[in-house]
Every structure is written in C-alpha cells, then in structure tokens.
Coordinates of C-alpha atoms in Angstrom, one line a residue:
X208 CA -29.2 -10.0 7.7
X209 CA -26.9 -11.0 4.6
X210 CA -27.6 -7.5 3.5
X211 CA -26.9 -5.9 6.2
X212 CA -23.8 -7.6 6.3
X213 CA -23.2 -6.9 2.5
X214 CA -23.1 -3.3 2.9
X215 CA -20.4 -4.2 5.6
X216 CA -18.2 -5.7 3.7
X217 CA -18.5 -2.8 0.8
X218 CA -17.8 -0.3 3.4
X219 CA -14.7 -2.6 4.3
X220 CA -13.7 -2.8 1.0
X221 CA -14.0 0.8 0.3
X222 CA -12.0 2.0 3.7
X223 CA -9.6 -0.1 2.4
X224 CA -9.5 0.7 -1.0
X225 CA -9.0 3.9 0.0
X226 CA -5.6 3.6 2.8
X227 CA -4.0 1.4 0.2
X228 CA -4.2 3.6 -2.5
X229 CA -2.0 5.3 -0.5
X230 CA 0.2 2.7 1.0
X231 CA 0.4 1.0 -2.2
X232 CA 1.2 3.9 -4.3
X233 CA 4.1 4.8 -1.8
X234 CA 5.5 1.5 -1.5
X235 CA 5.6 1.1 -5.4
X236 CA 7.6 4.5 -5.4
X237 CA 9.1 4.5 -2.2
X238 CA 12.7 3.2 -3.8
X239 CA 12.8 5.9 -6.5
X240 CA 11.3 8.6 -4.3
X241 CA 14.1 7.8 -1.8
X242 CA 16.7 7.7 -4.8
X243 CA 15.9 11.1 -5.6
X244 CA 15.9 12.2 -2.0
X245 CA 19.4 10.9 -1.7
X246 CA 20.2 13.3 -4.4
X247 CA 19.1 16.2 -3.2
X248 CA 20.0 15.6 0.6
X249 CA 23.1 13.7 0.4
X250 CA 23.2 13.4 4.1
X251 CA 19.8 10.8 3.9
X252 CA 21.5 7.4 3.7
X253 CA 17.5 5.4 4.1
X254 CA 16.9 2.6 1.7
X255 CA 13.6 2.2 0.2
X256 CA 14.1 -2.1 0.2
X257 CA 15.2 -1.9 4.0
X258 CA 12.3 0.3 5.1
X259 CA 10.2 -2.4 3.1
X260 CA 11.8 -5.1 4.5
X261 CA 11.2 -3.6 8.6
X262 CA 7.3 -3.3 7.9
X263 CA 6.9 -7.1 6.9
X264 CA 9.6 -8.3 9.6
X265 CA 7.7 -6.4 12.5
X266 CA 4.2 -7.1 10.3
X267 CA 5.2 -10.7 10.7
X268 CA 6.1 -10.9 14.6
X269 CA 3.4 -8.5 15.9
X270 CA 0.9 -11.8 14.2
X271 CA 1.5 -13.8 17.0
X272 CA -0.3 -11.2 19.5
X273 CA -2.7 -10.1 17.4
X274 CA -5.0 -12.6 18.2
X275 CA -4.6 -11.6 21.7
X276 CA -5.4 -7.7 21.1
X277 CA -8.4 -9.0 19.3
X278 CA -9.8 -11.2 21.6
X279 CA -9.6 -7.6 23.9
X280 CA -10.5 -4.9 21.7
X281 CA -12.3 -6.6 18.6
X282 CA -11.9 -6.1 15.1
X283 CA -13.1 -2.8 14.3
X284 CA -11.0 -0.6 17.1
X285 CA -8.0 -3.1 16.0
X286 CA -8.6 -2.2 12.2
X287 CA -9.0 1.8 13.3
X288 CA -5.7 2.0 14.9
X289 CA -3.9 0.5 12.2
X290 CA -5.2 2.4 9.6
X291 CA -3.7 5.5 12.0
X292 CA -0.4 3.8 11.6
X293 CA -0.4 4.0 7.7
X294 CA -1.2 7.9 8.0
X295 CA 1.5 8.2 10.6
X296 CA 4.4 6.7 8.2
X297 CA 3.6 8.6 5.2
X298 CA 4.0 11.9 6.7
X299 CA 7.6 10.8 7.7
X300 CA 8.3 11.4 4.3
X301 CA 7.7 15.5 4.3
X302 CA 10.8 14.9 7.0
X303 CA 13.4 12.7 5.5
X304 CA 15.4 11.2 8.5
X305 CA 16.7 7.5 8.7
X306 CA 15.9 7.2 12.4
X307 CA 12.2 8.8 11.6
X308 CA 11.9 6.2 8.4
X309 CA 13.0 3.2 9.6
X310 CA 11.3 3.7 13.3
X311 CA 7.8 4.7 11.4
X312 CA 8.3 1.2 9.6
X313 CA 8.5 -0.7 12.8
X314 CA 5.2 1.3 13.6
X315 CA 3.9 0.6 10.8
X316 CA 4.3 -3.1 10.9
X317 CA 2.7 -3.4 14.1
X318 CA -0.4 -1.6 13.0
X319 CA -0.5 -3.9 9.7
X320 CA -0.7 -6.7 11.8
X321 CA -3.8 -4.9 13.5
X322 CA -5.8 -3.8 10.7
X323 CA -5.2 -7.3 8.5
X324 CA -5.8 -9.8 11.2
X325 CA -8.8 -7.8 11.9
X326 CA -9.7 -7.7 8.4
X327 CA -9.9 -11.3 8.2
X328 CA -11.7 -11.2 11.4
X329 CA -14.5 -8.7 10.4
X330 CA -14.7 -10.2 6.7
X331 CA -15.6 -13.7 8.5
X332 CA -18.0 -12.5 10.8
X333 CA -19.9 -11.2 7.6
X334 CA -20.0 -14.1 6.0
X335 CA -21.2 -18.0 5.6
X336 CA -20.2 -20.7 3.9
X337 CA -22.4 -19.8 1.0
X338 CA -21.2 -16.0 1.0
X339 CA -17.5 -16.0 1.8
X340 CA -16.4 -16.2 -1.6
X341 CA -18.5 -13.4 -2.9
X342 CA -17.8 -11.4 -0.4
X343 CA -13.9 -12.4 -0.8
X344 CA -14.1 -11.5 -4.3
X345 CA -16.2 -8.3 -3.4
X346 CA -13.2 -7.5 -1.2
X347 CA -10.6 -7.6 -3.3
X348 CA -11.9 -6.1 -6.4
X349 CA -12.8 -2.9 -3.9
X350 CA -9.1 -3.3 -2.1
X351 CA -7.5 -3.3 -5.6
X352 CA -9.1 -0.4 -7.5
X353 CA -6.6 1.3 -5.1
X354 CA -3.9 0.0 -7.7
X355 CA -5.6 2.3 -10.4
X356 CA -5.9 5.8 -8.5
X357 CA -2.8 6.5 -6.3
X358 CA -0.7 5.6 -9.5
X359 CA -2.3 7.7 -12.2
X360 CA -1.8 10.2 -10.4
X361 CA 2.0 9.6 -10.3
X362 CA 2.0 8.7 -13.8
X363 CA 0.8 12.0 -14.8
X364 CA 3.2 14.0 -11.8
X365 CA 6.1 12.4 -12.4
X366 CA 5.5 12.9 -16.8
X367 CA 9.2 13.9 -18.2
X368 CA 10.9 13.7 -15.1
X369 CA 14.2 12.0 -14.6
X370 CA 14.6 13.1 -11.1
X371 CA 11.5 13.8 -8.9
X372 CA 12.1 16.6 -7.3
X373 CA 10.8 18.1 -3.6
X374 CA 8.0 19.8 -4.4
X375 CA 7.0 17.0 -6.6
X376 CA 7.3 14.3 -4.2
X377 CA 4.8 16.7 -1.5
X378 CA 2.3 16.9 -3.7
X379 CA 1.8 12.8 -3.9
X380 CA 2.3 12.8 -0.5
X381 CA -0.6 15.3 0.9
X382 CA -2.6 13.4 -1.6
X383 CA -1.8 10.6 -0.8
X384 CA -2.3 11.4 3.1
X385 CA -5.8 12.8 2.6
X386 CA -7.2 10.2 1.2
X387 CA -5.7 7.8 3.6
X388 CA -7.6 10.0 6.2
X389 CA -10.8 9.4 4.4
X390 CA -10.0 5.3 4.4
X391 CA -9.3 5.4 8.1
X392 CA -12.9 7.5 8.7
X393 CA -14.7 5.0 6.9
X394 CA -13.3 2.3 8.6
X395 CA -14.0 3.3 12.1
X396 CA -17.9 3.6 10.8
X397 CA -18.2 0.3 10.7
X398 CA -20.8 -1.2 12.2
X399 CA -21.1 -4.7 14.4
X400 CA -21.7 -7.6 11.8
X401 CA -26.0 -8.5 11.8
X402 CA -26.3 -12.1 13.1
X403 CA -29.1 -13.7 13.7
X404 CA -31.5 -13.2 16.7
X405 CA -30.6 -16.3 18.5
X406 CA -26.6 -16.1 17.1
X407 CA -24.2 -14.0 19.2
X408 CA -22.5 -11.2 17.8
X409 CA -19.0 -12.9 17.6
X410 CA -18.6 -16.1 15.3
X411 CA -16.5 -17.7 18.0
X412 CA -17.2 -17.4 21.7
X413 CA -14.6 -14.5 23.4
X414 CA -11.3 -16.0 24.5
X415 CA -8.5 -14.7 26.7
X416 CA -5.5 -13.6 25.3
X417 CA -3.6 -16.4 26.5
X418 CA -5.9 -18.7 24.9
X419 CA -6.1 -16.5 21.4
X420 CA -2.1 -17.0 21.5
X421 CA -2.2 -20.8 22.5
X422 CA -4.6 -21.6 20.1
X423 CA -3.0 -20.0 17.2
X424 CA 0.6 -21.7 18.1
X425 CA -1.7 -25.1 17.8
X426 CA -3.6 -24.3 14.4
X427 CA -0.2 -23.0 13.3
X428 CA 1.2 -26.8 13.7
X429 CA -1.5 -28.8 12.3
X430 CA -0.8 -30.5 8.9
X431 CA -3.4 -28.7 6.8
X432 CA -1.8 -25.3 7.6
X433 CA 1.2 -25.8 7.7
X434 CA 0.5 -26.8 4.1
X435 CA -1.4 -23.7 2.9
X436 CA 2.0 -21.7 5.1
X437 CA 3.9 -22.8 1.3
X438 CA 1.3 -21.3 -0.4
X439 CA 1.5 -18.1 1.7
X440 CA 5.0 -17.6 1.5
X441 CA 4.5 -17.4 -2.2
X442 CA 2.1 -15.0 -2.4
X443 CA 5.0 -12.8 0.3
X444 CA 7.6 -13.0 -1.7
X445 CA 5.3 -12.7 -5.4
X446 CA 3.8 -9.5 -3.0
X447 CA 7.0 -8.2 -2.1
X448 CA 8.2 -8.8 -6.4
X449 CA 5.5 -7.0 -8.3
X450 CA 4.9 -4.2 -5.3
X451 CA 8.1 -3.4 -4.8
X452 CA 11.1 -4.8 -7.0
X453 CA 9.2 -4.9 -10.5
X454 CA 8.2 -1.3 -10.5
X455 CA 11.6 0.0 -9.5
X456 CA 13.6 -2.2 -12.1
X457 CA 11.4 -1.1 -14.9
X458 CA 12.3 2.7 -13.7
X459 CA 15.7 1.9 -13.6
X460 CA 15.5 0.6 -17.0
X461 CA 17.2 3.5 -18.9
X462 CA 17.2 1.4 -22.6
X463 CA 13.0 1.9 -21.8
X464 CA 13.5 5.6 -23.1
X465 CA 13.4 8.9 -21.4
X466 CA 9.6 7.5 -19.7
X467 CA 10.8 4.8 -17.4
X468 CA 9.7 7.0 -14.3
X469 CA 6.7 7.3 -15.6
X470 CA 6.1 3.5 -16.2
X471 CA 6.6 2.8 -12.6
X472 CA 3.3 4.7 -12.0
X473 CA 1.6 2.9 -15.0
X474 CA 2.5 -0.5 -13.8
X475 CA 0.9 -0.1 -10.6
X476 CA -1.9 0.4 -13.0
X477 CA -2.2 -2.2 -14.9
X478 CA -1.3 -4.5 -12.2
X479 CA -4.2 -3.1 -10.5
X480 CA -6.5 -4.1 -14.0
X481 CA -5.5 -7.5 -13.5
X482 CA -6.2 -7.8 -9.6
X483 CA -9.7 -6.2 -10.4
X484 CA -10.4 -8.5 -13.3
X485 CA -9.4 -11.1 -10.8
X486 CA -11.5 -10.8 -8.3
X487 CA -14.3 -9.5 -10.2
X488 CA -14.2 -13.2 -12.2
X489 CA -12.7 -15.6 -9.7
X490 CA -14.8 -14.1 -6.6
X491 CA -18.1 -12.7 -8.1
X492 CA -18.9 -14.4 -11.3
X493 CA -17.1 -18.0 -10.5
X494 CA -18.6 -18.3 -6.8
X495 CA -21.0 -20.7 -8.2
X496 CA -18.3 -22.7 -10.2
X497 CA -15.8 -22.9 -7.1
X498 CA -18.4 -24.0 -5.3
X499 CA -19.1 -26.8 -7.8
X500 CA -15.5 -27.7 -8.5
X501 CA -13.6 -26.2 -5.9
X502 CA -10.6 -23.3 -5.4
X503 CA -7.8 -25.7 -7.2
X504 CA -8.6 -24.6 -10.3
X505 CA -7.9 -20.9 -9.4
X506 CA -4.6 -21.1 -8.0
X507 CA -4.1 -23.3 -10.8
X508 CA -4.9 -20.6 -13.6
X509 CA -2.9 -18.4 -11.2
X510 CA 0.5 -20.3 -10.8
X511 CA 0.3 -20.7 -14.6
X512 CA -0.1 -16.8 -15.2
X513 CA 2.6 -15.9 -13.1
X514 CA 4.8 -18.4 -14.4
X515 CA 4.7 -16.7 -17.9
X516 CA 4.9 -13.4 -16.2
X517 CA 8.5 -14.5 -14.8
X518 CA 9.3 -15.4 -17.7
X519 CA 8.5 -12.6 -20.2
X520 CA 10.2 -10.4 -17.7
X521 CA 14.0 -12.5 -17.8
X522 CA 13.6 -11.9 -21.3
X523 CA 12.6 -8.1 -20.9
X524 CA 14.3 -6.9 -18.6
X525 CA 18.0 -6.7 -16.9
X526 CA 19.5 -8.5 -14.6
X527 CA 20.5 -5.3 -12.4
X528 CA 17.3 -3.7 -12.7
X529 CA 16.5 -3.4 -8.8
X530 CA 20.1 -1.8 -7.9
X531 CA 19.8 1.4 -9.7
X532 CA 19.6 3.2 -12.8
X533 CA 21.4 0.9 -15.4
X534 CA 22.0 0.9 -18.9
X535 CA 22.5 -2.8 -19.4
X536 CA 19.7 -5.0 -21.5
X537 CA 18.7 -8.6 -21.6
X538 CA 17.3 -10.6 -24.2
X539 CA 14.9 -7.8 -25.9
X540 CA 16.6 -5.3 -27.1
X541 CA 15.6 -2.4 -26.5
X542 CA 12.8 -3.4 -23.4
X543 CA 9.9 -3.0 -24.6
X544 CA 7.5 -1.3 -22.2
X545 CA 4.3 -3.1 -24.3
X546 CA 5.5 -6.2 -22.6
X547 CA 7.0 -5.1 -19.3
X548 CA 3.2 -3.5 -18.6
X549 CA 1.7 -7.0 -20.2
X550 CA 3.7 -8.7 -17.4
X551 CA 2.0 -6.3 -14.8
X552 CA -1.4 -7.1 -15.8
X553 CA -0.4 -11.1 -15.5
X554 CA 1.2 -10.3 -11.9
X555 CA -2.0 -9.0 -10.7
X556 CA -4.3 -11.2 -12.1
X557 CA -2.4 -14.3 -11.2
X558 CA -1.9 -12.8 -7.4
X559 CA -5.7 -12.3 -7.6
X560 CA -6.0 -15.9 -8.1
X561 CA -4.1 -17.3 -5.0
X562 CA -5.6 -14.1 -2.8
X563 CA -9.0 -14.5 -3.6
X564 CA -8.8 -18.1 -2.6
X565 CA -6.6 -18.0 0.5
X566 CA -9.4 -15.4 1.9
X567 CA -12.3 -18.1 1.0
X568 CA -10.0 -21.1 2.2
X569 CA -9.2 -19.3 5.5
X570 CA -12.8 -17.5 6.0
X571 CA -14.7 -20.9 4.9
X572 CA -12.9 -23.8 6.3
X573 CA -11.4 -22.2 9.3
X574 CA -14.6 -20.0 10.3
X575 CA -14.2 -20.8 13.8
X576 CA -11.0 -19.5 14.6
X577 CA -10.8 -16.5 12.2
X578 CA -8.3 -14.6 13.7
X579 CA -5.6 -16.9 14.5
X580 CA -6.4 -18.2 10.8
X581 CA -5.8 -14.7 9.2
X582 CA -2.7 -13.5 11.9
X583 CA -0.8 -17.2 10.6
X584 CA -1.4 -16.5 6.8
X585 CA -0.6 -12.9 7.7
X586 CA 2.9 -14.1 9.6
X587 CA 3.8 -16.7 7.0
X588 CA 3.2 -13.8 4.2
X589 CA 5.0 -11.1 5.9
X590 CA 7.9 -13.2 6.6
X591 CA 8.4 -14.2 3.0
X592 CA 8.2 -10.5 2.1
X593 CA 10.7 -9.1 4.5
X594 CA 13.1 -12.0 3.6
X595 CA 12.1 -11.1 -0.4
X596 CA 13.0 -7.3 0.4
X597 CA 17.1 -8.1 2.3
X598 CA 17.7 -10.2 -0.6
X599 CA 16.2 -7.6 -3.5
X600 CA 19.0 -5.6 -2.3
X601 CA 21.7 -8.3 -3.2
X602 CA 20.5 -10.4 -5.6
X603 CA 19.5 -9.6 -9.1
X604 CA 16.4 -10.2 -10.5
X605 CA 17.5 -13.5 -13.0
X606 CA 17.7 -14.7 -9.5
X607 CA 15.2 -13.5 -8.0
X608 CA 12.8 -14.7 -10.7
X609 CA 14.2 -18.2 -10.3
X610 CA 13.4 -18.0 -6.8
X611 CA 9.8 -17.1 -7.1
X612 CA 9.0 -20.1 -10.2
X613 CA 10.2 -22.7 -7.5
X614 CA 7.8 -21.6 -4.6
X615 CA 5.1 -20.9 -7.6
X616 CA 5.2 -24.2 -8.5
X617 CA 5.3 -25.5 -4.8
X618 CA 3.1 -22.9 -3.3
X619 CA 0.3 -23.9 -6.3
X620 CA 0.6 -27.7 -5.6
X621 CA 0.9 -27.8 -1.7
X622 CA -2.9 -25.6 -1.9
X623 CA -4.1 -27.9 -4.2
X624 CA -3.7 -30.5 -1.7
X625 CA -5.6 -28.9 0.9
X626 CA -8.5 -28.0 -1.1
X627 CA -8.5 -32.0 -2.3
X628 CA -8.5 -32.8 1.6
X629 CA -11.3 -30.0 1.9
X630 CA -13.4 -31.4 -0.4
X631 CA -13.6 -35.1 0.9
X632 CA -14.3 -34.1 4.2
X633 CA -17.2 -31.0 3.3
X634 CA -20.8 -31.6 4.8
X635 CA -23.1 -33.1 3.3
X636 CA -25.1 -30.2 3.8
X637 CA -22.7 -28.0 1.6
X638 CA -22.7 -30.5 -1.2
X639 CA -26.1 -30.1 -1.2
X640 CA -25.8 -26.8 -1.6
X641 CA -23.6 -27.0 -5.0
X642 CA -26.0 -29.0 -6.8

C-alpha cells in the first residue's frame, strides 16, 4: 500500500514538474517578454505585473469553492482541468491582445485554485503521519526541478539579445506548451490512492458542497490557522518577489553588462538549485530529524536565509529595478551578477524551507479536512501575491525588500508557535514513533 501510494506521489510530482516548467518559466519572463512585445506592437498596452497580479486575485477567491468542486468531482478531475487552464493561457501569448491576456489570467486563476487545492488533497490521501514529510519533500524536489529546464532553455534563446524578438519569444512558447501537454497527460493518469482493505478510499467521509464551504469558513477562524495564515502570506508575497519582481529587476539592470537578459533565465536556475537542495534535505534526508525535533527549526534556517538574501540584494541591486530598464546602481558598483545569482539560490532554498513544512504541517496535523486546509493556505498565499504584484508596480524594491523582512520575521515566529502548540498536544502514539 505505501508503495503503491509512493509511485503516486512521483507521478504527481512529475505531472507537476512538468506544467510548471512551463508556467514558471513564463511567469519569470512574462514582464520582459511583454516589454519587448510593447516594442514591436505598440498598440499592446498589457502589463506583465497586472496579468500576475489577476491570476493570484482570482487564484485566491475561486479557494473558497474549491472545496465544494472537490467534494463533487474529486481531486484528480479537479487537478486535470486546471492543468488545461495553464495550457490555455500560454497560447494567448502567440496572440498578444489585453482583453485575451488579462481574461486568460482570470481563467487561469480559477483553474490554479483547482489543480492546488486538489494537489493538497491527493498528496494527503497518499500519505500518513509517518510518510507526509517524505512525500512533502518528494514533492517538491520533483515540482522544483521545473526551475532548472524551462529556464536553460531561455538562458541559451535569449544569449546576446537585448530585445527578444517574435520569433524568439514562439519558440519558448511551443516549448513551453508541449511540455505542459505532457504534465497535464500525466496528471490525468493518476490513479485512486491504495488504502487499506477495510479503509475507504477518501481520508475524510464525502461532504456536500455546502458543508465543504462551511467547514472551511470554520477552520479558516480557528486560532491555530489563523496563525499559520501569517506564515502564508509570507511565503505569497516571498513567491510573488523571487518569481516575478527579482528576475525582471536583474534584467533591467543595464550596469550588469550587455547579459542581464540572459541572467533572468539563469536565476530561475539557480533558484531552482536551492528549492531542490531544499527539499531534497529538509523533506527526504531530515524526515527522521523533524520528526524528532519538529518543523521550527526549518522555517527557522529558512527565515534566516532569506533574510540575508534581502539583504545582499539592497546592496546589489537598484532601487528602480522592477520599473524598467535603468541605468542607476546601488551600493555595489557595478552589480555583480556572482551575487545577484547567490541571492537566487538563498531565495529558493529558504522558500523550500517554509514550503516543505507548510505541506507536512497542513497534510499531518490537519489530515482530516485536507482540502479546506490546502484551499485556506492556498487563499491566504494567493492573496499576498496579488497584493505583492499591484504594489511591484509602484513601489521600488528598497521598499519592497523592507516589506518582505517584516512578514519574514513575523511569518517565521507566528509558525513556530503552532508547531510548539503541535507538539504538546501530538499522540502518544506518534512520540512513540520518534524514538
């Protein structure tokens, strides 16, 4: 049965893997790909930030029925049909038209809340208390490799361009599209979780939508959760930073040399070295030790990563990075793109910290109400992003770095109190099972 279920979660991870090397890739180029767009079609007035900014606002509304569309369809048709979505919004690109961009991010945002909350869903139902953080970190190392392929392959497209041109930007995109295609095939392969004989199939017993709704609102306003909702928010708006904003600024960066386009690409990499790292350590290899000693540490080690992160990057980089290209400098002079791609690889391995832990928190200690677990975290997340994107397009990044230390800090110690609650009130069963 847990092998069965194993392979489950590797398929997961690899369907995954596979869509978000697409959707990943395109949102980390999506600002510059538009900028160039604007260039060659002056009559395209779409904003890469905005478009950003309408898949987490309607990402984070459509959480409060997907419970409801769960408790109908399940998680596997749920996680199928949003993967569709994801195909659907990329091709808008080989037509640039606001109405078409902005209207495919709405789409897209519903379908995000499909195939997430049904991720968390699925992930759960594969999983016990002594296999939810290795299959957590199993997860996210697979989910993350997509940082490493979808932006090699822009590094070495977009190699001596200052302007990326149409034919350019339709080769990343039919690549990017087929293997999206492949993602959404594997995921609507995947097969009911094994249980055992006298177990049902679901973990929780089916509910009607009504209920699934009610009974998220309720786990939404308990203390414990609404506690681990300031950790989430972090992890939006850190999301919404190294995804979106980081890339772009270091692109705009003219002072980095005559390669900043090309760095864009490259950062996606390394930031996908740490999030792999991550996950490989703090999910695989350090199940045993969270188990002993519990998740705080983790977040810990993560809060402190990205703190120097933000940090290196004031000094690095200007302050009106994210508007455009800009031949301003901070504090290093010239930016050094050594450190800007160090600070990538913290990003991702500090955001594999919180991750990895918020999955085991949510699949672990709320294992009975999965979905309305993973559509709240999913809300709260999606909400700080959206927010993250309006103001990325007013405020400049000194500011925007100050905002994300303060939630960091807040975000790391408002978890840490959960897990602390956690752990005086585990089973004796499941201390049993650390020793």
């Amino acid at each position: 049965m847990v092998e069965k279920n194993f392979v489950n979660v590797f398929i997961l991870g690899g369907g995954f893997m596979l869509i978000f090397t697409s959707f990943q890739t395109l949102g980390n180029i999506e600002q510059t790909i538009i900028d160039s767009i604007k260039k060659d079609l002056p009559s395209f007035t779409g904003d890469g930030y905005t478009s950003l900014a309408i898949i987490y606002a309607a990402l984070s509304l459509s959480n409060w029925v997907t419970p409801s569309v769960l408790s109908a369809i399940g998680p596997r048709l749920a996680m199928t049909i949003g993967a569709i979505t994801y195909c659907l919004f990329m091709a808008s690109f080989f037509l640039p038209h606001v109405a078409l961009l902005y209207g495919c991010s709405v789409v897209l945002g519903a379908g995000a809340a499909l195939i997430w909350t049904g991720q968390g869903m699925y992930l759960s139902q594969c999983s016990n208390s002594q296999t939810i953080s290795r299959n957590s970190g199993v997860f996210w190392a697979m989910l993350q490799l997509s940082m490493f392929f979808g932006n090699l392959l822009v590094f070495f497209t977009f190699q001596g361009k200052t302007h990326i041109d149409e034919r350019t930007r339709n080769v990343v995109f039919s690549v990017l599209i087929a293997v999206a295609i492949i993602g959404l095939v594997m995921l609507a392969c995947l097969r009911h979780p094994a249980t055992d004989r006298d177990a049902p199939v679901e973990v929780t017993s089916p509910v009607r939508p009504k209920e699934a709704f009610l009974n998220a609102v309720r786990l939404f306003r308990t203390k414990r959760m609404l506690l681990l909702c300031i950790t989430f928010v972090y992890t939006g708006l850190s999301l919404s930073f190294f995804s979106g904003v980081y890339g772009s600024s270091i692109g705009f960066t003219n002072a980095i040399g005559t390669s900043a386009k090309q760095f864009v690409g490259l950062n996606g990499v390394f930031i996908g070295v740490g999030e792999v790292l991550g996950g490989v350590a703090f999910g695989l290899l350090g199940t045993k030790l969270t188990a002993r000693y519990g998740r705080d540490p983790v977040v810990i080690v993560g809060g402190v990563l990205h703190l120097a992160s933000y940090f290196l990057i004031y000094l690095n980089l200007p302050n009106a990075a994210p508007f455009g290209n800009t031949d301003a400098v901070s504090y290093i002079q010239p930016p050094s793109a050594v450190a800007a791609m160090a600070c990538s690889f913290l990003l991702g391995l500090g955001d594999a910290c919180f991750n990895t832990q918020c999955y085991s928190m949510l699949g672990g200690v709320f294992k009975n109400e999965p979905a309305e677990a993973f559509s709240i975290f999913k809300f709260t997340q999606s909400v700080a992003a959206a927010a993250s994107f309006v103001y990325s397009s007013y405020c400049g990044l000194h500011a925007q770095l100050i905002i994300l230390v303060v939630l960091g800090i807040l975000g790391t110690i408002s978890f840490c109190l959960v897990e602390f609650a956690v752990k005086k009130e585990r089973p004796a069963l499941e201390r049993d099972y650390e020793k």
